[in-house]
């Protein structure tokens, strides 16, 4: 299966989705159904989170394998430092390799209260070094156009990003942002610092109040006035909020592609309906970006 980096940073427009694994056995069926429907949209790839939704992480690898081997969509497994010991990371890498999965998104994860985590890795770059030395994986990492909330300033954050990329990152996926100008400015700054790997823009269609609360907790993410007006006006009406959130995300994506940011990752999570509507809104634009560059499979 294709390594994700080989699709990125070119003329070709890519559209991909993030999903989360089941929290427990009872959730397997409904998550599989969502994944099947999202895979049927034929995204360029699907990424599966790890321990990010309060669930156990034992279902990430089975979900990744399921997506790729049942639906033939390239899949990315998220790994986090805070959820894994070194030996678990090695076991998971062997497991992925045995199942033909070659894409990992390497993250630190959010530090749990009381600092209660294995501590074999403190920052994502250490995990990246480990995966790189194991070999055979295409490695992605996270970046933050609004700055990571723990960083003192953007300069420091970009310096750490540079160290992380130099540890062996093949591409970056951004945290959600709601003002494209912030991304354009960020792109200028990271390229100026010699960070030249492809960047995938992460777009969150905000379709319900729960997400809004979470975004408000993400200190540092700039909310433009027109975004806030949308939340204030439609936040209490789920159907209206869904419509408005999809339209806002669509508009952001069209502007990004118009400005040659051709790789878009949508945080529609396990909502196939939202993913489908965004894809439908972009149908002709995606058609324009179909470029056959499958011959270049390097990572
Ligand atoms: P790092 O790159 O390690 O950076 C964390 C902080 O430490 C930053 O402030 C950075 O500037 C600083 N830093 C880095 N290196 C150093 C150093 N050497 N010295 C001092 N400071 C340093 N979380 C989950 O739990 N599961 C998921 O599946 C998940 N998926 C995600 C997917 C994407 C695309 C994104 C953008 C985020 C995701 N997250 C996920 C959230 C992520 O784990 C958190 O944002 C986390 O707080 C930071 O992770 P990181 O990999 O960017 O960390």
CSV table of C-alpha atoms and ligand atoms in Angstrom, one decimal:
chain,number,residue,atom,x,y,z
A,1,UNK,CA,0.0,0.0,0.0
A,2,UNK,CA,1.1,3.5,-0.8
A,3,UNK,CA,3.1,5.5,1.6
A,4,UNK,CA,1.2,8.7,2.3
A,5,UNK,CA,4.1,11.1,1.7
A,6,UNK,CA,4.4,10.0,-1.9
A,7,UNK,CA,0.9,11.5,-2.7
A,8,UNK,CA,1.7,14.9,-1.1
A,9,UNK,CA,3.2,18.2,-2.0
A,10,UNK,CA,2.4,18.0,-5.7
A,11,UNK,CA,-0.2,19.2,-8.2
A,12,UNK,CA,-2.4,16.4,-7.1
A,13,UNK,CA,-5.2,17.4,-4.7
A,14,UNK,CA,-5.7,15.0,-1.9
A,15,UNK,CA,-8.7,14.7,0.5
A,16,UNK,CA,-8.5,12.5,3.5
A,17,UNK,CA,-10.4,11.9,6.8
A,18,UNK,CA,-9.6,11.2,10.4
A,19,UNK,CA,-11.6,8.7,12.4
A,20,UNK,CA,-11.4,7.3,15.9
A,21,UNK,CA,-11.4,3.6,16.9
A,22,UNK,CA,-14.1,2.0,19.1
A,23,UNK,CA,-13.9,2.7,22.9
A,24,UNK,CA,-14.9,-0.8,23.7
A,25,UNK,CA,-16.1,-4.1,22.1
A,26,UNK,CA,-19.7,-2.9,22.1
A,27,UNK,CA,-18.7,0.0,19.9
A,28,UNK,CA,-17.0,-2.1,17.2
A,29,UNK,CA,-20.0,-2.6,15.0
A,30,UNK,CA,-21.0,1.1,14.7
A,31,UNK,CA,-17.4,2.3,14.2
A,32,UNK,CA,-16.9,-0.3,11.5
A,33,UNK,CA,-20.1,0.9,9.8
A,34,UNK,CA,-18.8,4.5,9.9
A,35,UNK,CA,-15.4,3.5,8.5
A,36,UNK,CA,-17.0,1.5,5.7
A,37,UNK,CA,-19.1,4.5,4.6
A,38,UNK,CA,-16.1,6.8,4.9
A,39,UNK,CA,-13.9,4.4,2.9
A,40,UNK,CA,-16.6,4.2,0.2
A,41,UNK,CA,-16.0,7.9,-0.4
A,42,UNK,CA,-12.6,6.8,-1.7
A,43,UNK,CA,-10.5,9.3,0.2
A,44,UNK,CA,-6.8,9.3,-0.5
A,45,UNK,CA,-6.1,8.0,3.0
A,46,UNK,CA,-7.8,7.6,6.4
A,47,UNK,CA,-6.0,8.2,9.8
A,48,UNK,CA,-7.1,6.5,13.0
A,49,UNK,CA,-6.5,8.2,16.3
A,50,UNK,CA,-4.8,6.7,19.4
A,51,UNK,CA,-6.2,7.2,22.9
A,52,UNK,CA,-7.5,10.7,21.9
A,53,UNK,CA,-11.1,10.2,22.7
A,54,UNK,CA,-10.7,8.9,26.2
A,55,UNK,CA,-11.0,5.3,25.0
A,56,UNK,CA,-8.4,2.5,25.3
A,57,UNK,CA,-5.9,2.3,22.5
A,58,UNK,CA,-6.1,-1.4,21.9
A,59,UNK,CA,-8.5,-0.9,19.0
A,60,UNK,CA,-6.4,1.5,16.9
A,61,UNK,CA,-4.3,-1.1,15.2
A,62,UNK,CA,-7.2,-3.5,14.4
A,63,UNK,CA,-9.1,-0.4,13.0
A,64,UNK,CA,-6.2,0.6,10.8
A,65,UNK,CA,-5.7,-2.9,9.5
A,66,UNK,CA,-9.5,-3.2,8.9
A,67,UNK,CA,-9.6,0.1,6.9
A,68,UNK,CA,-6.6,-0.8,4.7
A,69,UNK,CA,-7.1,-4.5,4.2
A,70,UNK,CA,-10.9,-4.6,3.9
A,71,UNK,CA,-11.5,-1.3,2.1
A,72,UNK,CA,-8.2,-0.8,0.3
A,73,UNK,CA,-7.7,2.7,1.5
A,74,UNK,CA,-4.2,3.6,2.7
A,75,UNK,CA,-4.4,3.9,6.5
A,76,UNK,CA,-2.3,5.8,9.0
A,77,UNK,CA,-2.0,4.6,12.6
A,78,UNK,CA,-1.6,7.4,15.2
A,79,UNK,CA,0.9,6.6,18.0
A,80,UNK,CA,1.4,8.6,21.1
A,81,UNK,CA,4.3,8.9,23.6
A,82,UNK,CA,1.9,9.2,26.6
A,83,UNK,CA,0.1,6.0,25.9
A,84,UNK,CA,2.9,3.6,25.2
A,85,UNK,CA,6.0,2.1,26.6
A,86,UNK,CA,9.0,1.4,24.4
A,87,UNK,CA,8.2,-2.3,24.2
A,88,UNK,CA,4.6,-1.5,23.3
A,89,UNK,CA,5.8,0.7,20.5
A,90,UNK,CA,8.0,-2.1,19.2
A,91,UNK,CA,5.2,-4.6,19.4
A,92,UNK,CA,2.8,-2.2,17.5
A,93,UNK,CA,5.4,-1.5,14.8
A,94,UNK,CA,5.9,-5.3,14.2
A,95,UNK,CA,2.2,-5.8,14.2
A,96,UNK,CA,1.7,-3.0,11.6
A,97,UNK,CA,4.5,-4.3,9.4
A,98,UNK,CA,3.0,-7.8,9.5
A,99,UNK,CA,-0.3,-6.4,8.3
A,100,UNK,CA,1.2,-4.4,5.5
A,101,UNK,CA,0.7,-0.9,7.1
A,102,UNK,CA,3.4,1.5,6.4
A,103,UNK,CA,2.1,4.8,7.7
A,104,UNK,CA,2.4,6.2,11.3
A,105,UNK,CA,1.5,9.6,12.7
A,106,UNK,CA,3.9,10.1,15.6
A,107,UNK,CA,2.6,12.3,18.4
A,108,UNK,CA,3.3,13.1,22.0
A,109,UNK,CA,-0.4,13.1,23.1
A,110,UNK,CA,-1.8,15.4,25.8
A,111,UNK,CA,-0.1,15.0,29.1
A,112,UNK,CA,-2.5,13.3,31.5
A,113,UNK,CA,-3.3,14.9,34.9
A,114,UNK,CA,-0.6,14.1,37.5
A,115,UNK,CA,1.9,13.3,34.8
A,116,UNK,CA,0.8,9.7,35.0
A,117,UNK,CA,2.3,8.2,31.8
A,118,UNK,CA,5.1,5.7,30.9
A,119,UNK,CA,7.7,8.4,30.2
A,120,UNK,CA,9.8,6.3,27.9
A,121,UNK,CA,9.4,9.2,25.4
A,122,UNK,CA,8.8,12.8,26.5
A,123,UNK,CA,8.4,14.5,23.1
A,124,UNK,CA,7.2,13.3,19.7
A,125,UNK,CA,10.7,13.6,18.2
A,126,UNK,CA,12.0,10.8,20.5
A,127,UNK,CA,9.2,8.5,19.2
A,128,UNK,CA,10.0,9.6,15.6
A,129,UNK,CA,13.7,8.6,16.2
A,130,UNK,CA,12.6,5.2,17.4
A,131,UNK,CA,10.2,4.6,14.5
A,132,UNK,CA,12.9,5.8,12.0
A,133,UNK,CA,15.5,3.4,13.4
A,134,UNK,CA,13.0,0.5,13.3
A,135,UNK,CA,12.7,1.3,9.5
A,136,UNK,CA,10.1,0.9,6.8
A,137,UNK,CA,7.6,3.4,7.9
A,138,UNK,CA,6.5,6.7,6.4
A,139,UNK,CA,6.3,9.0,9.4
A,140,UNK,CA,4.0,12.0,9.8
A,141,UNK,CA,3.9,14.5,12.7
A,142,UNK,CA,1.6,17.3,14.0
A,143,UNK,CA,2.1,21.0,13.7
A,144,UNK,CA,0.3,24.0,15.0
A,145,UNK,CA,-0.5,27.1,12.8
A,146,UNK,CA,-1.8,28.9,15.9
A,147,UNK,CA,1.2,27.7,18.0
A,148,UNK,CA,1.1,24.7,20.4
A,149,UNK,CA,-0.7,25.8,23.6
A,150,UNK,CA,2.4,24.9,25.7
A,151,UNK,CA,4.9,26.9,23.7
A,152,UNK,CA,6.0,30.3,25.0
A,153,UNK,CA,6.0,31.8,21.5
A,154,UNK,CA,5.8,30.9,17.8
A,155,UNK,CA,9.6,31.1,17.3
A,156,UNK,CA,10.2,28.5,20.0
A,157,UNK,CA,7.4,26.3,18.6
A,158,UNK,CA,8.9,26.4,15.1
A,159,UNK,CA,12.4,25.7,16.4
A,160,UNK,CA,11.0,22.5,18.1
A,161,UNK,CA,9.1,21.6,14.9
A,162,UNK,CA,12.4,21.9,12.9
A,163,UNK,CA,14.1,19.5,15.4
A,164,UNK,CA,11.2,17.1,15.1
A,165,UNK,CA,11.2,17.2,11.3
A,166,UNK,CA,15.0,16.7,11.3
A,167,UNK,CA,14.5,13.5,13.4
A,168,UNK,CA,12.9,11.9,10.4
A,169,UNK,CA,9.5,13.3,9.5
A,170,UNK,CA,8.1,12.8,6.0
A,171,UNK,CA,5.1,15.1,6.2
A,172,UNK,CA,3.1,17.3,8.6
A,173,UNK,CA,-0.6,17.5,9.4
A,174,UNK,CA,-1.8,20.7,11.0
A,175,UNK,CA,-4.0,21.1,14.0
A,176,UNK,CA,-7.4,22.6,13.1
A,177,UNK,CA,-7.5,26.4,12.3
A,178,UNK,CA,-10.3,28.6,11.4
A,179,UNK,CA,-8.6,31.4,9.6
A,180,UNK,CA,-6.6,30.5,6.4
A,181,UNK,CA,-4.4,33.6,6.7
A,182,UNK,CA,-2.9,32.1,9.8
A,183,UNK,CA,-1.9,29.0,7.8
A,184,UNK,CA,-0.5,31.1,5.0
A,185,UNK,CA,1.6,33.1,7.4
A,186,UNK,CA,2.7,29.9,9.2
A,187,UNK,CA,3.7,28.2,5.9
A,188,UNK,CA,5.9,31.2,5.1
A,189,UNK,CA,7.5,31.1,8.5
A,190,UNK,CA,8.3,27.3,8.5
A,191,UNK,CA,9.6,27.3,4.9
A,192,UNK,CA,11.8,30.2,5.9
A,193,UNK,CA,13.3,28.1,8.7
A,194,UNK,CA,14.0,25.3,6.2
A,195,UNK,CA,11.1,23.0,7.0
A,196,UNK,CA,10.3,21.8,3.6
A,197,UNK,CA,8.4,18.5,4.0
A,198,UNK,CA,4.8,18.5,2.6
A,199,UNK,CA,2.1,20.0,4.8
A,200,UNK,CA,-1.4,18.7,5.0
A,201,UNK,CA,-4.0,21.2,6.2
A,202,UNK,CA,-6.3,19.8,8.9
A,203,UNK,CA,-9.9,21.2,8.7
A,204,UNK,CA,-12.5,20.6,11.4
A,205,UNK,CA,-16.2,20.9,10.3
A,206,UNK,CA,-17.8,22.2,13.5
A,207,UNK,CA,-21.2,20.6,13.5
A,208,UNK,CA,-22.2,20.4,17.2
A,209,UNK,CA,-22.0,22.1,20.5
A,210,UNK,CA,-19.7,19.5,22.1
A,211,UNK,CA,-17.0,20.2,19.6
A,212,UNK,CA,-17.4,23.9,20.2
A,213,UNK,CA,-16.7,23.4,23.9
A,214,UNK,CA,-13.6,21.4,23.1
A,215,UNK,CA,-12.4,24.1,20.7
A,216,UNK,CA,-12.9,26.7,23.3
A,217,UNK,CA,-10.6,24.7,25.6
A,218,UNK,CA,-7.9,24.6,22.9
A,219,UNK,CA,-6.4,27.9,24.0
A,220,UNK,CA,-4.6,29.6,21.3
A,221,UNK,CA,-6.8,28.7,18.4
A,222,UNK,CA,-7.9,31.9,16.9
A,223,UNK,CA,-11.7,32.2,16.2
A,224,UNK,CA,-12.5,34.8,13.6
A,225,UNK,CA,-15.6,37.0,14.2
A,226,UNK,CA,-17.5,35.4,11.4
A,227,UNK,CA,-16.8,31.9,12.9
A,228,UNK,CA,-18.0,33.1,16.4
A,229,UNK,CA,-21.1,34.7,14.8
A,230,UNK,CA,-21.9,31.3,13.3
A,231,UNK,CA,-21.5,29.5,16.6
A,232,UNK,CA,-23.6,32.1,18.4
A,233,UNK,CA,-26.4,32.1,15.9
A,234,UNK,CA,-26.6,28.3,15.1
A,235,UNK,CA,-24.9,26.6,18.1
A,236,UNK,CA,-28.2,25.6,19.8
A,237,UNK,CA,-29.8,24.2,16.6
A,238,UNK,CA,-28.0,20.9,15.6
A,239,UNK,CA,-29.4,20.8,12.0
A,240,UNK,CA,-28.6,24.4,11.3
A,241,UNK,CA,-25.1,24.1,13.0
A,242,UNK,CA,-24.3,21.0,10.8
A,243,UNK,CA,-25.2,22.9,7.7
A,244,UNK,CA,-23.3,26.0,8.7
A,245,UNK,CA,-20.2,24.0,9.9
A,246,UNK,CA,-20.0,22.1,6.6
A,247,UNK,CA,-20.4,25.3,4.6
A,248,UNK,CA,-17.6,27.0,6.6
A,249,UNK,CA,-15.2,24.1,6.3
A,250,UNK,CA,-16.0,23.8,2.5
A,251,UNK,CA,-15.2,27.5,2.0
A,252,UNK,CA,-11.9,27.1,3.9
A,253,UNK,CA,-10.9,24.1,1.8
A,254,UNK,CA,-11.8,25.9,-1.5
A,255,UNK,CA,-9.7,28.9,-0.5
A,256,UNK,CA,-6.8,26.6,0.5
A,257,UNK,CA,-6.8,24.8,-2.8
A,258,UNK,CA,-7.2,28.0,-4.7
A,259,UNK,CA,-4.0,29.1,-3.0
A,260,UNK,CA,-2.2,25.8,-3.9
A,261,UNK,CA,-2.5,24.1,-0.5
A,262,UNK,CA,-3.5,20.9,-2.2
A,263,UNK,CA,-3.6,18.4,0.7
A,264,UNK,CA,-6.6,18.5,3.0
A,265,UNK,CA,-7.3,16.3,6.0
A,266,UNK,CA,-10.8,16.6,7.3
A,267,UNK,CA,-11.6,16.0,11.0
A,268,UNK,CA,-15.1,14.8,10.3
A,269,UNK,CA,-14.4,11.9,12.7
A,270,UNK,CA,-16.9,9.1,12.6
A,271,UNK,CA,-19.6,11.1,10.7
A,272,UNK,CA,-19.8,9.7,7.2
A,273,UNK,CA,-22.7,12.1,6.4
A,274,UNK,CA,-20.5,15.1,7.1
A,275,UNK,CA,-17.5,13.6,5.2
A,276,UNK,CA,-19.8,12.8,2.2
A,277,UNK,CA,-21.3,16.3,2.0
A,278,UNK,CA,-17.8,17.9,2.1
A,279,UNK,CA,-16.6,15.6,-0.6
A,280,UNK,CA,-19.7,16.3,-2.7
A,281,UNK,CA,-19.2,20.1,-2.3
A,282,UNK,CA,-15.7,19.7,-3.8
A,283,UNK,CA,-16.5,17.2,-6.6
A,284,UNK,CA,-15.4,19.3,-9.5
A,285,UNK,CA,-12.4,20.8,-7.7
A,286,UNK,CA,-11.2,17.3,-6.7
A,287,UNK,CA,-11.7,16.2,-10.4
A,288,UNK,CA,-9.3,19.0,-11.4
A,289,UNK,CA,-6.6,17.7,-9.1
A,290,UNK,CA,-6.5,14.1,-10.3
A,291,UNK,CA,-2.9,13.8,-11.4
A,292,UNK,CA,-1.3,10.4,-11.9
A,293,UNK,CA,1.8,10.5,-10.0
A,294,UNK,CA,1.6,6.9,-8.6
A,295,UNK,CA,4.9,6.1,-10.2
A,296,UNK,CA,6.7,8.1,-7.4
A,297,UNK,CA,6.4,5.9,-4.4
A,298,UNK,CA,9.4,7.1,-2.4
A,299,UNK,CA,9.0,8.3,1.1
B,1,LIG,P1,5.5,17.6,20.4
B,1,LIG,O1,6.0,17.8,19.0
B,1,LIG,O2,6.4,16.7,21.3
B,1,LIG,O3,5.4,19.0,21.1
B,1,LIG,C1,4.7,19.2,22.3
B,1,LIG,C2,5.2,20.5,23.0
B,1,LIG,O4,6.5,20.4,23.4
B,1,LIG,C3,5.2,21.7,22.0
B,1,LIG,O5,4.8,22.9,22.7
B,1,LIG,C4,6.6,21.8,21.5
B,1,LIG,O6,7.0,23.1,21.1
B,1,LIG,C5,7.3,21.4,22.8
B,1,LIG,N1,8.6,20.7,22.5
B,1,LIG,C6,8.9,19.9,21.5
B,1,LIG,N2,10.2,19.5,21.6
B,1,LIG,C7,10.7,20.0,22.8
B,1,LIG,C8,12.0,20.0,23.4
B,1,LIG,N3,13.0,19.3,22.9
B,1,LIG,N4,12.2,20.8,24.6
B,1,LIG,C9,11.1,21.5,25.1
B,1,LIG,N5,9.9,21.6,24.5
B,1,LIG,C10,9.7,20.9,23.3
B,1,LIG,N6,-3.5,13.3,20.6
B,1,LIG,C11,-3.8,12.0,21.0
B,1,LIG,O7,-3.7,11.7,22.2
B,1,LIG,N7,-4.1,11.0,20.1
B,1,LIG,C12,-4.2,11.2,18.7
B,1,LIG,O8,-4.5,10.4,17.9
B,1,LIG,C13,-3.9,12.6,18.3
B,1,LIG,N8,-3.9,12.9,17.0
B,1,LIG,C14,-3.5,14.1,16.5
B,1,LIG,C15,-3.5,14.4,15.2
B,1,LIG,C16,-3.1,15.7,14.7
B,1,LIG,C17,-3.0,15.9,13.2
B,1,LIG,C18,-2.8,16.7,15.7
B,1,LIG,C19,-2.4,18.1,15.2
B,1,LIG,C20,-2.8,16.5,17.0
B,1,LIG,C21,-3.2,15.2,17.5
B,1,LIG,N9,-3.2,14.9,18.9
B,1,LIG,C22,-3.5,13.6,19.3
B,1,LIG,C23,-2.9,15.9,19.9
B,1,LIG,C24,-1.4,16.0,20.2
B,1,LIG,O9,-1.0,14.8,20.8
B,1,LIG,C25,-1.3,17.1,21.2
B,1,LIG,O10,-1.5,18.4,20.6
B,1,LIG,C26,0.0,17.2,22.0
B,1,LIG,O11,-0.2,18.2,23.1
B,1,LIG,C27,1.2,17.6,21.3
B,1,LIG,O12,1.6,16.5,20.4
B,1,LIG,P2,2.9,16.7,19.4
B,1,LIG,O13,3.1,15.4,18.8
B,1,LIG,O14,2.7,17.9,18.6
B,1,LIG,O15,4.1,17.0,20.5
